[in-house]
Short mmCIF file of C-alpha atoms in Angstrom, two decimals:
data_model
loop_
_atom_site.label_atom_id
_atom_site.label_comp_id
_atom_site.label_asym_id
_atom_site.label_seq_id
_atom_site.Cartn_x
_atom_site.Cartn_y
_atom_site.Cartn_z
CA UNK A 1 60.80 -69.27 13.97
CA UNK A 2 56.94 -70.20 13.72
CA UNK A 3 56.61 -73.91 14.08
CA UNK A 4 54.31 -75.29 11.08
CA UNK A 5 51.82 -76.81 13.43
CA UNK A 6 51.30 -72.94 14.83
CA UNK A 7 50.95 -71.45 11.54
CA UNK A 8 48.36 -73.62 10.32
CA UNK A 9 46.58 -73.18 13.14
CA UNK A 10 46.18 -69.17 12.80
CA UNK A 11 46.04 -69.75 8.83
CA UNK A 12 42.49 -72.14 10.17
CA UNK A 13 41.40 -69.25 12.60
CA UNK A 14 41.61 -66.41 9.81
CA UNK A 15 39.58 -68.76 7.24
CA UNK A 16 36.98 -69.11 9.82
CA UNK A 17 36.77 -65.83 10.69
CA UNK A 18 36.63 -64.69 7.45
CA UNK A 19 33.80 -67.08 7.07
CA UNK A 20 32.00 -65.18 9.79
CA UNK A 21 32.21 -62.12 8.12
CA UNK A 22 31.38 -63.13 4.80
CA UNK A 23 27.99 -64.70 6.49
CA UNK A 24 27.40 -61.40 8.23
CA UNK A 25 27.83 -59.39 4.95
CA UNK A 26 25.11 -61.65 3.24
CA UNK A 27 22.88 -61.19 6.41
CA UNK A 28 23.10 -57.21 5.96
CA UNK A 29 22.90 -56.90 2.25
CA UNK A 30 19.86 -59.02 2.54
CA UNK A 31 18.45 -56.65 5.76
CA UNK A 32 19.90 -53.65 2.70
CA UNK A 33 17.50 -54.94 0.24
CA UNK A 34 14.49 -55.50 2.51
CA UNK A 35 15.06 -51.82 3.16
CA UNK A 36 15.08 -50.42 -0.11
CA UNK A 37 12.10 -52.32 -0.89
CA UNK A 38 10.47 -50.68 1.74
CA UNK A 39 11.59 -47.55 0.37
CA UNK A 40 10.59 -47.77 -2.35
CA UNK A 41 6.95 -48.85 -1.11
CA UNK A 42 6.86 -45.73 0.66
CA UNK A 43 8.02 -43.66 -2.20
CA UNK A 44 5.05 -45.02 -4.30
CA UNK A 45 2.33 -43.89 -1.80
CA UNK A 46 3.91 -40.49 -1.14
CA UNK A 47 3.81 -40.05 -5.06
CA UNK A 48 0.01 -40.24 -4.83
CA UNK A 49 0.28 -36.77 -2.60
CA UNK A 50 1.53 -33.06 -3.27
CA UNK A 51 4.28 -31.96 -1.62
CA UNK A 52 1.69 -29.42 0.41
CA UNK A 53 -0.53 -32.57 1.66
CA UNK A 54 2.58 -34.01 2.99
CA UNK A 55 3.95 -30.95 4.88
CA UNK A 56 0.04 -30.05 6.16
CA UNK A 57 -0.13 -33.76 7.79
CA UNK A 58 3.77 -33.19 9.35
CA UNK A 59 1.93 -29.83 10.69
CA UNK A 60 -1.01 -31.54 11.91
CA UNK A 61 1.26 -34.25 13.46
CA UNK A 62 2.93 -31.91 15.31
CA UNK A 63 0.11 -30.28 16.42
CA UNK A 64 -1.52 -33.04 18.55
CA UNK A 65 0.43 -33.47 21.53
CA UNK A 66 -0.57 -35.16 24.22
CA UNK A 67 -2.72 -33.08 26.91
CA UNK A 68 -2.64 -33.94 30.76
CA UNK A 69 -6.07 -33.28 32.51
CA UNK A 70 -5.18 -32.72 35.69
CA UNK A 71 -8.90 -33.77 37.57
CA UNK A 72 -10.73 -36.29 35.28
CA UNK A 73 -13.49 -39.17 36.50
CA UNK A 74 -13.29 -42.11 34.88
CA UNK A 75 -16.45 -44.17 34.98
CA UNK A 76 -15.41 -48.15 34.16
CA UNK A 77 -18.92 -50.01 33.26
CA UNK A 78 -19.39 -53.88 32.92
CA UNK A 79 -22.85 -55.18 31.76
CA UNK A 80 -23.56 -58.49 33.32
CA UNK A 81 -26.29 -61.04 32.22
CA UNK A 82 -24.45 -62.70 29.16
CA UNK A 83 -23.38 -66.03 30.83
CA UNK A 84 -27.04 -66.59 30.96
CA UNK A 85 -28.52 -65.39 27.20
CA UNK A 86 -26.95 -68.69 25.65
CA UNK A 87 -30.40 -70.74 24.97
CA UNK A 88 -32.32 -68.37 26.69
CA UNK A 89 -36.00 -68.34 24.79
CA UNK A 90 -36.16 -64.50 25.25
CA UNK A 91 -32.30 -64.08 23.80
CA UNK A 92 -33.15 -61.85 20.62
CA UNK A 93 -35.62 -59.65 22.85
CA UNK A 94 -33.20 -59.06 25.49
CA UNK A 95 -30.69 -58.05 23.13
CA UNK A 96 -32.83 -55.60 21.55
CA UNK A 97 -33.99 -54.38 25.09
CA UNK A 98 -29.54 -54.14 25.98
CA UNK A 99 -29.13 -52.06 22.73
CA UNK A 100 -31.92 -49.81 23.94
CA UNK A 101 -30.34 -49.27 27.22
CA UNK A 102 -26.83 -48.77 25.51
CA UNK A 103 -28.38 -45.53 23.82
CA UNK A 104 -29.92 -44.43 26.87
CA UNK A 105 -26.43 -44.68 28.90
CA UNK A 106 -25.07 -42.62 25.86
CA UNK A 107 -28.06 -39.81 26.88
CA UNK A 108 -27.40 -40.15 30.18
CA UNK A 109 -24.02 -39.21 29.86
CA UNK A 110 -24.28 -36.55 27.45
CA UNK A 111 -26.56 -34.86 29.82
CA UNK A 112 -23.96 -34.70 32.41
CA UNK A 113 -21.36 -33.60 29.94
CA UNK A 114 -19.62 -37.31 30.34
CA UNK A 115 -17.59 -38.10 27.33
CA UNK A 116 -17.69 -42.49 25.98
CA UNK A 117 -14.27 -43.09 25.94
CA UNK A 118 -14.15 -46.91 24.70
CA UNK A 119 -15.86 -49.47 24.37
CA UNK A 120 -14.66 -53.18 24.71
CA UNK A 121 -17.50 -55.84 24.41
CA UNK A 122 -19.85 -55.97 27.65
CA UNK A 123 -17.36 -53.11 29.30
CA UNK A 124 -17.68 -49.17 28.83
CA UNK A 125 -15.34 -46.57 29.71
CA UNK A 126 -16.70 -42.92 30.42
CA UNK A 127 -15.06 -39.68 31.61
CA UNK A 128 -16.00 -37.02 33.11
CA UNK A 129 -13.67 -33.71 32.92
CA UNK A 130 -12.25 -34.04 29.77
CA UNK A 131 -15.37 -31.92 27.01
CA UNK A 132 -15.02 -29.51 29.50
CA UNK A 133 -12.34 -29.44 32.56
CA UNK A 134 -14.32 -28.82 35.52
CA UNK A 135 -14.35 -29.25 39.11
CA UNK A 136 -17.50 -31.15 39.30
CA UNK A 137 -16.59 -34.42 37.70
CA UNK A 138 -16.47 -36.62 40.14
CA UNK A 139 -20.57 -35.01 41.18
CA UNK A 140 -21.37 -35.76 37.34
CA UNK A 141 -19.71 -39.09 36.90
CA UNK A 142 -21.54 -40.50 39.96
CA UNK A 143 -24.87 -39.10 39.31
CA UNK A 144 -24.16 -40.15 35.78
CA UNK A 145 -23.55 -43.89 37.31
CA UNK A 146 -26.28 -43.77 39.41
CA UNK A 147 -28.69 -43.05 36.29
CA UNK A 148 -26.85 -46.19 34.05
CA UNK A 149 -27.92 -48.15 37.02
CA UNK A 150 -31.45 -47.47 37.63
CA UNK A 151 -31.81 -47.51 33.46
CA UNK A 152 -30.45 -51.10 33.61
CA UNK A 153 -32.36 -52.39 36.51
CA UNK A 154 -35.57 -50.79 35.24
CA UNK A 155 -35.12 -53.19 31.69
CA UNK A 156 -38.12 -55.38 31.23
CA UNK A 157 -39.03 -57.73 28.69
CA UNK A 158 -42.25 -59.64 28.46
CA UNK A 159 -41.90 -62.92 29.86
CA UNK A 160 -38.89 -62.17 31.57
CA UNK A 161 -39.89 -61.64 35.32
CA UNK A 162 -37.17 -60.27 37.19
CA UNK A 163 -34.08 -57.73 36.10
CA UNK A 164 -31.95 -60.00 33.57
CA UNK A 165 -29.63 -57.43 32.67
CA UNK A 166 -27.60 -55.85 35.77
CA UNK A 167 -24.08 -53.66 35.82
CA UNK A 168 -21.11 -53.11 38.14
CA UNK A 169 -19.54 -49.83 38.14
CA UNK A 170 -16.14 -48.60 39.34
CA UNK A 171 -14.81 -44.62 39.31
CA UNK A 172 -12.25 -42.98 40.45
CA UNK A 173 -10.52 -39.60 39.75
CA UNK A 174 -7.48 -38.48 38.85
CA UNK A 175 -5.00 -37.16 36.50
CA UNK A 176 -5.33 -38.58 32.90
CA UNK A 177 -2.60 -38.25 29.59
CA UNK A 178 -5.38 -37.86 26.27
CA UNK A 179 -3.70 -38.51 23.21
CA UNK A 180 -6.04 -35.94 20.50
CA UNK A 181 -7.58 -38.52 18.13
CA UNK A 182 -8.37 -36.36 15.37
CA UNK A 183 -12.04 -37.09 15.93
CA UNK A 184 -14.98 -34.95 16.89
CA UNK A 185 -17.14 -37.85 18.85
CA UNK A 186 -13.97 -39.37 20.52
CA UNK A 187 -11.32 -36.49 20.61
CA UNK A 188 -9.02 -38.25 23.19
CA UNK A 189 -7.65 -41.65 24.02
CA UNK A 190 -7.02 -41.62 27.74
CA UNK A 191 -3.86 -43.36 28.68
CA UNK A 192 -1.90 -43.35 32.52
CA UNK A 193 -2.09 -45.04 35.69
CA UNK A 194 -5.57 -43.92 36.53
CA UNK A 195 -7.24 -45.25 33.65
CA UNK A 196 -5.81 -48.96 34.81
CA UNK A 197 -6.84 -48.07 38.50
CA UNK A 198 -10.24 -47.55 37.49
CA UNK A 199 -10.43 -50.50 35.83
CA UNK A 200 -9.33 -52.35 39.17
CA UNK A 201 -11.64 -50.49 41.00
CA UNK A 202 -14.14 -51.59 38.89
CA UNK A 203 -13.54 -55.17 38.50
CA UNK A 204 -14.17 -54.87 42.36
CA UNK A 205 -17.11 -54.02 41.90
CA UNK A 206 -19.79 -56.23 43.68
CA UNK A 207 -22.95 -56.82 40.70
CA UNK A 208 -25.23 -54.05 40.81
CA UNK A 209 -22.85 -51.87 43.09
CA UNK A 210 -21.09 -48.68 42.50
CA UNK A 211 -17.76 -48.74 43.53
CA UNK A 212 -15.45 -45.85 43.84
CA UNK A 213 -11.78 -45.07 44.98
CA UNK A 214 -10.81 -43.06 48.22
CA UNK A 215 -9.69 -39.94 45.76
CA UNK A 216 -13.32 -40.03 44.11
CA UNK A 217 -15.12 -40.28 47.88
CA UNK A 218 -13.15 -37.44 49.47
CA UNK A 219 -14.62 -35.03 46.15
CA UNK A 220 -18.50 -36.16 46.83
CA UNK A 221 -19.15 -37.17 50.14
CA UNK A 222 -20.80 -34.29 51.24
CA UNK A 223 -23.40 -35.17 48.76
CA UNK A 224 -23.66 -38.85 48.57
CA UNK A 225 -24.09 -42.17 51.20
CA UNK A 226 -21.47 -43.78 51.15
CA UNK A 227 -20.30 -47.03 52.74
CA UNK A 228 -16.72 -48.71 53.03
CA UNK A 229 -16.34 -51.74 51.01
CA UNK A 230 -12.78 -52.51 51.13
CA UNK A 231 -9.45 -52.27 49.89
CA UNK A 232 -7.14 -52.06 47.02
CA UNK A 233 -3.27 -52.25 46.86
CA UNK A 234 -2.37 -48.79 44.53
CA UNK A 235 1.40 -48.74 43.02
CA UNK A 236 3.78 -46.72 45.68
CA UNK A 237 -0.04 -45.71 47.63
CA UNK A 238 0.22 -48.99 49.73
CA UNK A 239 -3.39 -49.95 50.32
CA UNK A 240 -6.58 -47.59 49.59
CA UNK A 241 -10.04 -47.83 50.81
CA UNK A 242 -13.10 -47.87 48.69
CA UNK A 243 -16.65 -46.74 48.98
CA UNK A 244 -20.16 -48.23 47.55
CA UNK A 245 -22.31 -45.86 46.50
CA UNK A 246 -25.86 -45.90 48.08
CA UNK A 247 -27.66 -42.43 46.84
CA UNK A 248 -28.40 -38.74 47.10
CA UNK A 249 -27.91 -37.74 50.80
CA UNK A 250 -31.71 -37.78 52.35
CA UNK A 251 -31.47 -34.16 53.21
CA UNK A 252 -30.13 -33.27 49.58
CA UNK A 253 -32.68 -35.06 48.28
CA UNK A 254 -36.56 -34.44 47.63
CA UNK A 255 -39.00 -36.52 50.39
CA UNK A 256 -35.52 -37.47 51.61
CA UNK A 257 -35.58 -40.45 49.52
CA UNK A 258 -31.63 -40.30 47.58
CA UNK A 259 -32.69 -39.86 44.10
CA UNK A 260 -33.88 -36.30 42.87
CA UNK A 261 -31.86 -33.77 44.30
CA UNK A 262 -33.45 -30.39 46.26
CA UNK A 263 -32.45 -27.29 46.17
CA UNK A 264 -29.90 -27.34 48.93
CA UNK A 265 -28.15 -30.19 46.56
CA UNK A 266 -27.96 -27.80 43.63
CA UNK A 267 -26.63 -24.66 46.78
CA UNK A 268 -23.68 -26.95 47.31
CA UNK A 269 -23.52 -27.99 43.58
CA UNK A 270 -23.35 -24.47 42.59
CA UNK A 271 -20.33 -23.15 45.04
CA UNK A 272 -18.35 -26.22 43.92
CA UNK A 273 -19.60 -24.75 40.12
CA UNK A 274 -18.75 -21.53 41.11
CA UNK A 275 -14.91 -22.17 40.78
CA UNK A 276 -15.72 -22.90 36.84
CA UNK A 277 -17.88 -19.88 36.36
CA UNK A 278 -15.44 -17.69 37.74
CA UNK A 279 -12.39 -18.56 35.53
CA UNK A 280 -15.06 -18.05 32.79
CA UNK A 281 -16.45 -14.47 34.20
CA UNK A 282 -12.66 -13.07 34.63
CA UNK A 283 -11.41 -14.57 31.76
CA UNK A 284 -13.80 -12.87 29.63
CA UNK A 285 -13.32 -9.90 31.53
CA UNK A 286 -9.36 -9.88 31.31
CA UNK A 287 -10.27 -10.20 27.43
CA UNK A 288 -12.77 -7.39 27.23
CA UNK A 289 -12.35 -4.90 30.32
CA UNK A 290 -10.93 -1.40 29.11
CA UNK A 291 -7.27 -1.10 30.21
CA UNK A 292 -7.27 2.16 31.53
CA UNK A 293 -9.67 0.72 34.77
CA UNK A 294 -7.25 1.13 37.27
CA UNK A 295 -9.95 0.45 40.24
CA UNK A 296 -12.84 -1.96 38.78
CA UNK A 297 -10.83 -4.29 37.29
CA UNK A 298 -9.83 -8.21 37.94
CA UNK A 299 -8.56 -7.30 41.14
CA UNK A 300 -10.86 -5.42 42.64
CA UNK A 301 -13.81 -8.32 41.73
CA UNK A 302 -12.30 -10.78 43.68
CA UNK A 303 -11.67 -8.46 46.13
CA UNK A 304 -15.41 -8.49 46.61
CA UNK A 305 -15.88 -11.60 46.32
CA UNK A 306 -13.67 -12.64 49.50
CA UNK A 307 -15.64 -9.74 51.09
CA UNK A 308 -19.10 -11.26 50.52
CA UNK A 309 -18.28 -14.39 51.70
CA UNK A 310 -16.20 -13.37 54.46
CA UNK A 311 -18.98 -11.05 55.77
CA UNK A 312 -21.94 -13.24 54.81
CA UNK A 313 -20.87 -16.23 56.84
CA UNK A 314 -19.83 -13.48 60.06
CA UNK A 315 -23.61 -12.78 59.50
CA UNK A 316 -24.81 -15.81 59.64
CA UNK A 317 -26.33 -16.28 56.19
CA UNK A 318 -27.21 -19.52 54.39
CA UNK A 319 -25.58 -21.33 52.23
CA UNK A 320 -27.79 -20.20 49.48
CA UNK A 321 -27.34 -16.69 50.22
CA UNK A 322 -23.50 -16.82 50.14
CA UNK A 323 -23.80 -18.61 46.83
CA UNK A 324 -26.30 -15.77 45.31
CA UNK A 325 -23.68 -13.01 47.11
CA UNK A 326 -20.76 -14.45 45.70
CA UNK A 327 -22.76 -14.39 41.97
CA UNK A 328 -23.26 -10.98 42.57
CA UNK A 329 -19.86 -10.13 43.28
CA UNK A 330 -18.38 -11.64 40.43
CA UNK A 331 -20.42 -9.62 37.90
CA UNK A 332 -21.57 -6.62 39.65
CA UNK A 333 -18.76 -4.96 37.36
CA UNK A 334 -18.07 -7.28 34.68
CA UNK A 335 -20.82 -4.61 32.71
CA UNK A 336 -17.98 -2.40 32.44
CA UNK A 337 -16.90 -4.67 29.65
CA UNK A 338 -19.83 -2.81 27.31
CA UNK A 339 -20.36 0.46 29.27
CA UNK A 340 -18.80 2.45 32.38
CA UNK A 341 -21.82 4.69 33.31
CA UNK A 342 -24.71 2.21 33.10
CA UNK A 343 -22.11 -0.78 34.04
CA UNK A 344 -24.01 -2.24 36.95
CA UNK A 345 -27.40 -2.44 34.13
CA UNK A 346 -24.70 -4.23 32.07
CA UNK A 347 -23.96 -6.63 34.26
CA UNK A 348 -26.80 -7.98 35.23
CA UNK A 349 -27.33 -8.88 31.05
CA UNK A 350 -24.20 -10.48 31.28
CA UNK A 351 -25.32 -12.41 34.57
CA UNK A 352 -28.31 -13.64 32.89
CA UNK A 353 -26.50 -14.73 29.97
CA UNK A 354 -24.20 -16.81 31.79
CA UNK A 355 -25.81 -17.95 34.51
CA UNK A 356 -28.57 -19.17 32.58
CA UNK A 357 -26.23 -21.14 30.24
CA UNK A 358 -25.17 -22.97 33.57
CA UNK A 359 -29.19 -23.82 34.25
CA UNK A 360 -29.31 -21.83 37.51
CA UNK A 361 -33.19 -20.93 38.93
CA UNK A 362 -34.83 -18.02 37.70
CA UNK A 363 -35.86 -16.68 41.11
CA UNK A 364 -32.14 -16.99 42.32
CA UNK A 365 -30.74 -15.14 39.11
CA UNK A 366 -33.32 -12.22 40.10
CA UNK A 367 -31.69 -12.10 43.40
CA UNK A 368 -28.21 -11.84 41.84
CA UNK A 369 -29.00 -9.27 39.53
CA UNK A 370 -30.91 -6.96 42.68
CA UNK A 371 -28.09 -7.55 44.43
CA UNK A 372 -25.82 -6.21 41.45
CA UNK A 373 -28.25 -2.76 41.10
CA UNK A 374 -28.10 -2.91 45.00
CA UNK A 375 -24.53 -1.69 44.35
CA UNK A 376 -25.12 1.23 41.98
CA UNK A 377 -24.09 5.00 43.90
CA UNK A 378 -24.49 6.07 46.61
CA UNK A 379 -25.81 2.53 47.97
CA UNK A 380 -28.61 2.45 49.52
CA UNK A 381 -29.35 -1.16 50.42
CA UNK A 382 -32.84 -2.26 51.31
CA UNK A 383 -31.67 -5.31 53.39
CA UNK A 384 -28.71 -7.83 54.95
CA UNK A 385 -27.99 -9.30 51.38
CA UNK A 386 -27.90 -5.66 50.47
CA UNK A 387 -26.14 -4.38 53.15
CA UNK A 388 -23.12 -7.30 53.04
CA UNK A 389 -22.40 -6.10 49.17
CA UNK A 390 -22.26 -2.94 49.44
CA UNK A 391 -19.91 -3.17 52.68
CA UNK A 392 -17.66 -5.50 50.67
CA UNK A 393 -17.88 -3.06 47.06
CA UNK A 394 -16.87 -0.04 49.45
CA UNK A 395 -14.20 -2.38 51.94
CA UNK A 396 -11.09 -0.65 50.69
CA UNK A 397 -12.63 2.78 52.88
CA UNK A 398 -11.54 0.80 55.97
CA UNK A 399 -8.23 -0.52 54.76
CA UNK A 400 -4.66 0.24 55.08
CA UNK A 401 -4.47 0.68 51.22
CA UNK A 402 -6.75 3.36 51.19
CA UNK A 403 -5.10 5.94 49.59
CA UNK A 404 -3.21 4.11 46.72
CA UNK A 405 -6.63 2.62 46.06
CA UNK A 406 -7.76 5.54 45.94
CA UNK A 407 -5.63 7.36 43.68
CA UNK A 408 -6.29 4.38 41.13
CA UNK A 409 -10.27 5.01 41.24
CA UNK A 410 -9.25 9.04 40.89
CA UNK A 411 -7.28 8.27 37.54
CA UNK A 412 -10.02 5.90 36.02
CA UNK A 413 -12.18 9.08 36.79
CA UNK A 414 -9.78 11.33 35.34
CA UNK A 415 -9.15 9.98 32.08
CA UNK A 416 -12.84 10.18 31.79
CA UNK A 417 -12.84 13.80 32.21
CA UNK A 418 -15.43 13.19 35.71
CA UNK A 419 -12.60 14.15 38.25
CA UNK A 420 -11.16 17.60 38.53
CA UNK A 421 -8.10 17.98 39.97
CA UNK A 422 -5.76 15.59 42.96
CA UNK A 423 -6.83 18.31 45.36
CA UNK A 424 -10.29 18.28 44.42
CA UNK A 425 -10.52 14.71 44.54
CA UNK A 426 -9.29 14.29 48.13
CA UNK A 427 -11.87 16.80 49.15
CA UNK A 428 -14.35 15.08 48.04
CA UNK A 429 -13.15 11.48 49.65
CA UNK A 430 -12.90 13.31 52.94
CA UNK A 431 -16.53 14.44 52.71
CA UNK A 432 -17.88 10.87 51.53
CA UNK A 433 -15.59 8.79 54.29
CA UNK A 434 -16.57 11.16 56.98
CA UNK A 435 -20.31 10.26 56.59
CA UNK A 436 -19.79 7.47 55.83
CA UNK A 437 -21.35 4.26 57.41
CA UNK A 438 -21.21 0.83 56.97
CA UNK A 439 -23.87 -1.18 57.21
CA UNK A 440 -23.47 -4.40 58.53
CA UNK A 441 -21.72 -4.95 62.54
CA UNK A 442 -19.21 -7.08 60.79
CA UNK A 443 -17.81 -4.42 58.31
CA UNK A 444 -18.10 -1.97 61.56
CA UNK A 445 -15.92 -4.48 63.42
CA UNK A 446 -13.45 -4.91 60.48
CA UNK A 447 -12.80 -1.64 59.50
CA UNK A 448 -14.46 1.16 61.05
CA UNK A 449 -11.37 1.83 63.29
CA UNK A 450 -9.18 2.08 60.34
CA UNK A 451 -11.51 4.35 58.48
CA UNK A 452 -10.92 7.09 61.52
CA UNK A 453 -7.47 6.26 60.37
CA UNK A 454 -7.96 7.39 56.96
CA UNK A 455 -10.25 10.35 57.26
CA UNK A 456 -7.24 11.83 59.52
CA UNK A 457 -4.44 10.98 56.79
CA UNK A 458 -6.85 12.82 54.21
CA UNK A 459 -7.13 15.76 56.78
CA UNK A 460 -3.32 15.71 56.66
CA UNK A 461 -2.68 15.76 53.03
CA UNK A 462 -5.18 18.47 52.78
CA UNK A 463 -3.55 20.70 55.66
CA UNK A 464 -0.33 20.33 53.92
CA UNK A 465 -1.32 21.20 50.46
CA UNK A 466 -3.01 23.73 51.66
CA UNK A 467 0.30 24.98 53.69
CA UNK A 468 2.19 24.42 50.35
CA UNK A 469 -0.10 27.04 48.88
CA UNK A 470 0.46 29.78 51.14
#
């Protein structure tokens, strides 16, 4: 039998437990009330919009997910000079002189197609890659930095008889998270590792330096001087070098001095371009082409353009030249998009079009556009440039593929109603391989054996269809 010491003692330990719970009951109906008074809050502001405006926001919530740019320069800016504008008798005139220079950093990266990403008193975050995703960022962003700097350093103010205002600058590149803002002048907020990095990078800045990560140097420095200034520990990257930026290489710039760049600059420039102006050219062209072009479609293009390049360095051309080539070869049939007869007239429309939208030289856009005509049949080219293009338009003669290639270039014709019959078709191959010469000692090398090849399997399909029809 329970003694009465023991029940009073579990009586005691229900009452105080009981106590517990009654305490915790008042803690949640008073957490229950807060939250129906918040409810109700909420309640009376979504009363003051249709059920529509409600279910549009939802929509437009949904809709802005976060995008990952996968190569993006970010440019991390501090303004020095401050510590020393307190009592300064020039203060309100260098002020006015900063703001000035503020709106000519803002030109100076629009002009390079930089986007301002933030701005956080005396420090300024740009990036390059993100308007427009590109593969010459990290070119941009530097020449963009470059430009801040000599704006800065060239402030004056009456009175004032040395630079007062000066800047550090750190960039790397990377991949970058942008959360859409829902704003046209600052559509992303850039968030991720890289944006912090940059930030380091810059902060190790010495004054009036440009400092940049290994990632950024290994993108530019074919095109910039460059000196090591150090190191920097990087999260699971152990320790990574860094680079001040000095200027323009002398010979890529004019009267070798590192500021303007020359004409081989903007050579080099433009086959790093190129990458973006071809996923423009065939992207239009996947959009527009007919899709009964079996042979001068996507496929064939950069066909040619591997050709041209392949050929043109074999033949020792510049730089420049393979650049204009490989132009040439990416639109010499993207006219077909508006007309198949007159398609190589076409095209070089559509190469001035574009190719002016992306600044390029006059002169070297009339050299891309000859070089397009150059390909019109039966070629008949006038010199090297000529000669490489119209090797690499007519390469599948000297390839293993011949005859499936073929037979795609004699259905194009065919539902055209310019081909008469298989038969017919083969005949006239035979005749047009047979005399048939290429023109440049590196297409001969390449392919001339193989061509032999082909004229004999086109004998051979002829001597049997003709032995069929016996």
């Amino acid at each position: 039998m329970e003694s009465i010491d023991s029940y009073i003692e579990r009586i005691t330990k229900l009452a105080n437990r009981n106590k517990e719970l009654n305490e915790q009951l008042k803690g949640w109906m008073g957490w229950y009330e807060d939250l129906q008074h918040q409810n109700e809050k909420y309640h009376n502001l979504l009363a003051k919009y249709s059920q529509k405006d409600i279910e549009q926001e939802l929509k437009s919530t949904r809709r802005r997910k976060v995008k990952r740019f996968k190569m993006v320069s970010i440019l991390y800016a501090t303004v020095k000079g401050f510590k020393k504008l307190n009592g300064h008798p020039r203060a309100q005139e260098l002020v006015d002189a900063l703001d000035e220079v503020y709106l000519k950093f803002d030109e100076i990266a629009h002009k390079y197609g930089v986007l301002k990403v933030k701005t956080i008193g005396d420090t300024f975050l740009y990036a390059g890659g993100v308007l427009e995703e590109n593969h010459t960022n990290p070119i941009d962003v530097i020449n963009t930095a470059l430009e801040m700097r000599k704006v800065i350093l060239d402030c004056r103010v009456e009175g004032v008889h040395r630079p007062f205002w000066n800047i550090s600058i750190g960039i790397h590149t990377g991949p970058v998270l942008g959360e859409p803002t829902g704003r046209k002048k600052l559509p992303y907020n850039l968030t991720g590792e890289n944006v912090n990095f940059t930030s380091r990078v810059g902060m190790a800045c010495p004054t009036g330096c440009i400092n940049i990560s290994n990632m950024t140097y290994e993108l530019v420095k074919e095109f910039f001087t460059l000196n090591k200034s150090g190191q920097i520990p990087a999260k699971y990257k152990g320790l990574l070098d860094m680079f001040l930026v000095g200027g323009i290489l002398p010979e890529l710039s004019v009267n070798g001095k590192g500021i303007i760049p020359n004409r081989k600059y903007n050579t080099k420039y433009g086959l790093i371009q190129f990458m973006d102006l071809q996923e423009e050219v065939l992207d239009l062209m996947e959009q527009k082409l007919p899709t009964n072009l079996y042979y001068h479609n996507i496929k064939h293009t950069i066909d040619v353009i591997t050709e041209v390049e392949l050929i043109g360095w074999a033949e020792n051309l510049s730089e420049e030249e393979i650049l204009i080539l490989k132009l040439a070869g990416l639109f010499h049939d993207s006219g077909h998009t508006r007309d198949y007869k007159e398609h190589e007239l076409h095209g070089t429309y559509i190469a001035r079009e574009i190719l002016g939208s992306y600044n390029y030289p006059e002169d070297l856009i009339d050299k891309v556009c000859n070089l397009i005509m150059s390909t019109k049949f039966p070629p008949e080219p006038k010199n090297l440039m000529e000669q490489v293009i119209c090797d690499s338009d007519l390469d599948y003669l000297g390839r293993s593929d011949f005859i499936p290639v073929s037979n795609t270039l004699y259905r194009e014709l065919k539902e055209r109603d310019m081909i008469g019959t298989i038969d017919e078709w083969n005949q006239l191959q035979l005749d047009f391989i047979t005399k048939h010469q290429y023109f440049t000692e590196t297409a001969r090398n390449l392919r001339e054996v193989n061509k032999q090849n082909q004229i004999e399997r086109l004998e051979e399909l002829l001597q049997s269809k003709a032995s069929t029809n016996q």
